Amino acid sequence: MPTTTEVEHLLRTAALRVTRPRVAVLTAVHDHPHADTDSLIGFVRDDLADVSKQAVYDVLRALTAAGLVRRIEPSGSVARYESRVADNHHHVVCRTCGAIADVDCAVGYTPCLTASDDHGFSIDEAEVVYWGLCPACSTTPSS
Ligand SMILES: [Zn+2]
Ligand SMILES: [Zn+2]
């Protein structure tokens, strides 16, 4: 968990002015990986009670554009944010409750990540989302 000083340093490194809402939002994203916007607004308000929803939206957009947070949007889910931006890791998503966990890049023989026909594109990334049931949901008997 980064300290306020570290968060301020991250903002400056990305050439963003340090403001209290930016520090609060970036800290919340670090503390709660894969949280959606509504949850983040709740966490930020624990810190800055009077921050508006719109301010949080605006800060998230600025942080995403600056590369300080990554926005992920599994199909059928609302956008989630995380601070792990340095690698192109993947996510496993629970079909039932929407829980998300990080999955490191596939290693070894990964045939489906090598395009069978690249159509002349120079490919540098494959976006993978693993879907399934989280441990909590897979042990709950379905009613
Ligand atoms: Zn689940
Ligand atoms: Zn992640």
mmCIF file of C-alpha atoms in Angstrom, residues 66-133:
data_model
loop_
_atom_site.group_PDB
_atom_site.id
_atom_site.type_symbol
_atom_site.label_atom_id
_atom_site.label_comp_id
_atom_site.label_asym_id
_atom_site.label_seq_id
_atom_site.Cartn_x
_atom_site.Cartn_y
_atom_site.Cartn_z
ATOM 1 C CA ALA A 66 -1.901 9.170 -17.629
ATOM 2 C CA GLY A 67 -1.325 5.421 -17.345
ATOM 3 C CA LEU A 68 -1.429 5.416 -13.540
ATOM 4 C CA VAL A 69 -4.460 3.173 -13.405
ATOM 5 C CA ARG A 70 -5.767 0.589 -15.783
ATOM 6 C CA ARG A 71 -9.435 0.364 -16.620
ATOM 7 C CA ILE A 72 -10.788 -3.105 -17.228
ATOM 8 C CA GLU A 73 -14.263 -3.841 -18.419
ATOM 9 C CA PRO A 74 -15.207 -7.521 -18.606
ATOM 10 C CA SER A 75 -18.226 -7.937 -20.855
ATOM 11 C CA GLY A 76 -21.459 -7.533 -18.922
ATOM 12 C CA SER A 77 -19.632 -5.899 -16.025
ATOM 13 C CA VAL A 78 -19.162 -2.275 -15.078
ATOM 14 C CA ALA A 79 -15.703 -0.762 -15.470
ATOM 15 C CA ARG A 80 -13.197 -1.674 -12.776
ATOM 16 C CA TYR A 81 -9.911 0.029 -11.992
ATOM 17 C CA GLU A 82 -6.569 -1.245 -10.792
ATOM 18 C CA SER A 83 -3.150 0.214 -10.121
ATOM 19 C CA ARG A 84 -1.203 -2.755 -11.497
ATOM 20 C CA VAL A 85 -0.314 -1.173 -14.816
ATOM 21 C CA ALA A 86 3.274 -2.255 -15.415
ATOM 22 C CA ASP A 87 2.451 -5.610 -16.956
ATOM 23 C CA ASN A 88 -0.156 -6.938 -19.314
ATOM 24 C CA HIS A 89 -1.678 -9.381 -16.861
ATOM 25 C CA HIS A 90 -5.022 -11.021 -17.388
ATOM 26 C CA HIS A 91 -8.101 -11.489 -15.257
ATOM 27 C CA VAL A 92 -10.300 -14.317 -14.152
ATOM 28 C CA VAL A 93 -13.907 -13.248 -13.624
ATOM 29 C CA CYS A 94 -16.626 -15.085 -11.709
ATOM 30 C CA ARG A 95 -19.762 -15.479 -13.804
ATOM 31 C CA THR A 96 -21.966 -15.460 -10.719
ATOM 32 C CA CYS A 97 -20.735 -12.697 -8.413
ATOM 33 C CA GLY A 98 -18.360 -10.777 -10.674
ATOM 34 C CA ALA A 99 -15.316 -11.265 -8.436
ATOM 35 C CA ILE A 100 -12.074 -10.563 -10.322
ATOM 36 C CA ALA A 101 -8.575 -11.869 -9.678
ATOM 37 C CA ASP A 102 -5.265 -11.248 -11.426
ATOM 38 C CA VAL A 103 -3.726 -13.930 -13.594
ATOM 39 C CA ASP A 104 -0.148 -13.495 -14.724
ATOM 40 C CA CYS A 105 0.628 -13.723 -18.404
ATOM 41 C CA ALA A 106 0.290 -17.192 -19.804
ATOM 42 C CA VAL A 107 3.608 -19.012 -19.883
ATOM 43 C CA GLY A 108 4.853 -21.857 -22.013
ATOM 44 C CA TYR A 109 2.947 -23.081 -25.025
ATOM 45 C CA THR A 110 0.176 -20.589 -25.704
ATOM 46 C CA PRO A 111 -1.169 -21.415 -29.152
ATOM 47 C CA CYS A 112 -4.231 -19.186 -29.001
ATOM 48 C CA LEU A 113 -2.134 -16.119 -28.250
ATOM 49 C CA THR A 114 -0.273 -16.577 -31.514
ATOM 50 C CA ALA A 115 -2.634 -15.340 -34.185
ATOM 51 C CA SER A 116 -3.158 -17.945 -36.896
ATOM 52 C CA ASP A 117 -3.289 -15.085 -39.389
ATOM 53 C CA ASP A 118 -1.970 -11.685 -38.329
ATOM 54 C CA HIS A 119 -3.382 -9.969 -41.453
ATOM 55 C CA GLY A 120 -0.108 -8.083 -41.721
ATOM 56 C CA PHE A 121 -0.560 -6.409 -38.318
ATOM 57 C CA SER A 122 2.345 -6.276 -35.946
ATOM 58 C CA ILE A 123 0.669 -7.709 -32.842
ATOM 59 C CA ASP A 124 1.968 -6.791 -29.394
ATOM 60 C CA GLU A 125 -0.843 -7.776 -27.087
ATOM 61 C CA ALA A 126 -3.579 -10.342 -26.697
ATOM 62 C CA GLU A 127 -6.425 -9.551 -24.359
ATOM 63 C CA VAL A 128 -7.548 -12.571 -22.406
ATOM 64 C CA VAL A 129 -10.362 -12.859 -19.885
ATOM 65 C CA TYR A 130 -10.844 -16.169 -18.125
ATOM 66 C CA TRP A 131 -14.424 -16.823 -17.039
ATOM 67 C CA GLY A 132 -15.610 -19.276 -14.425
ATOM 68 C CA LEU A 133 -16.815 -19.554 -10.862
#
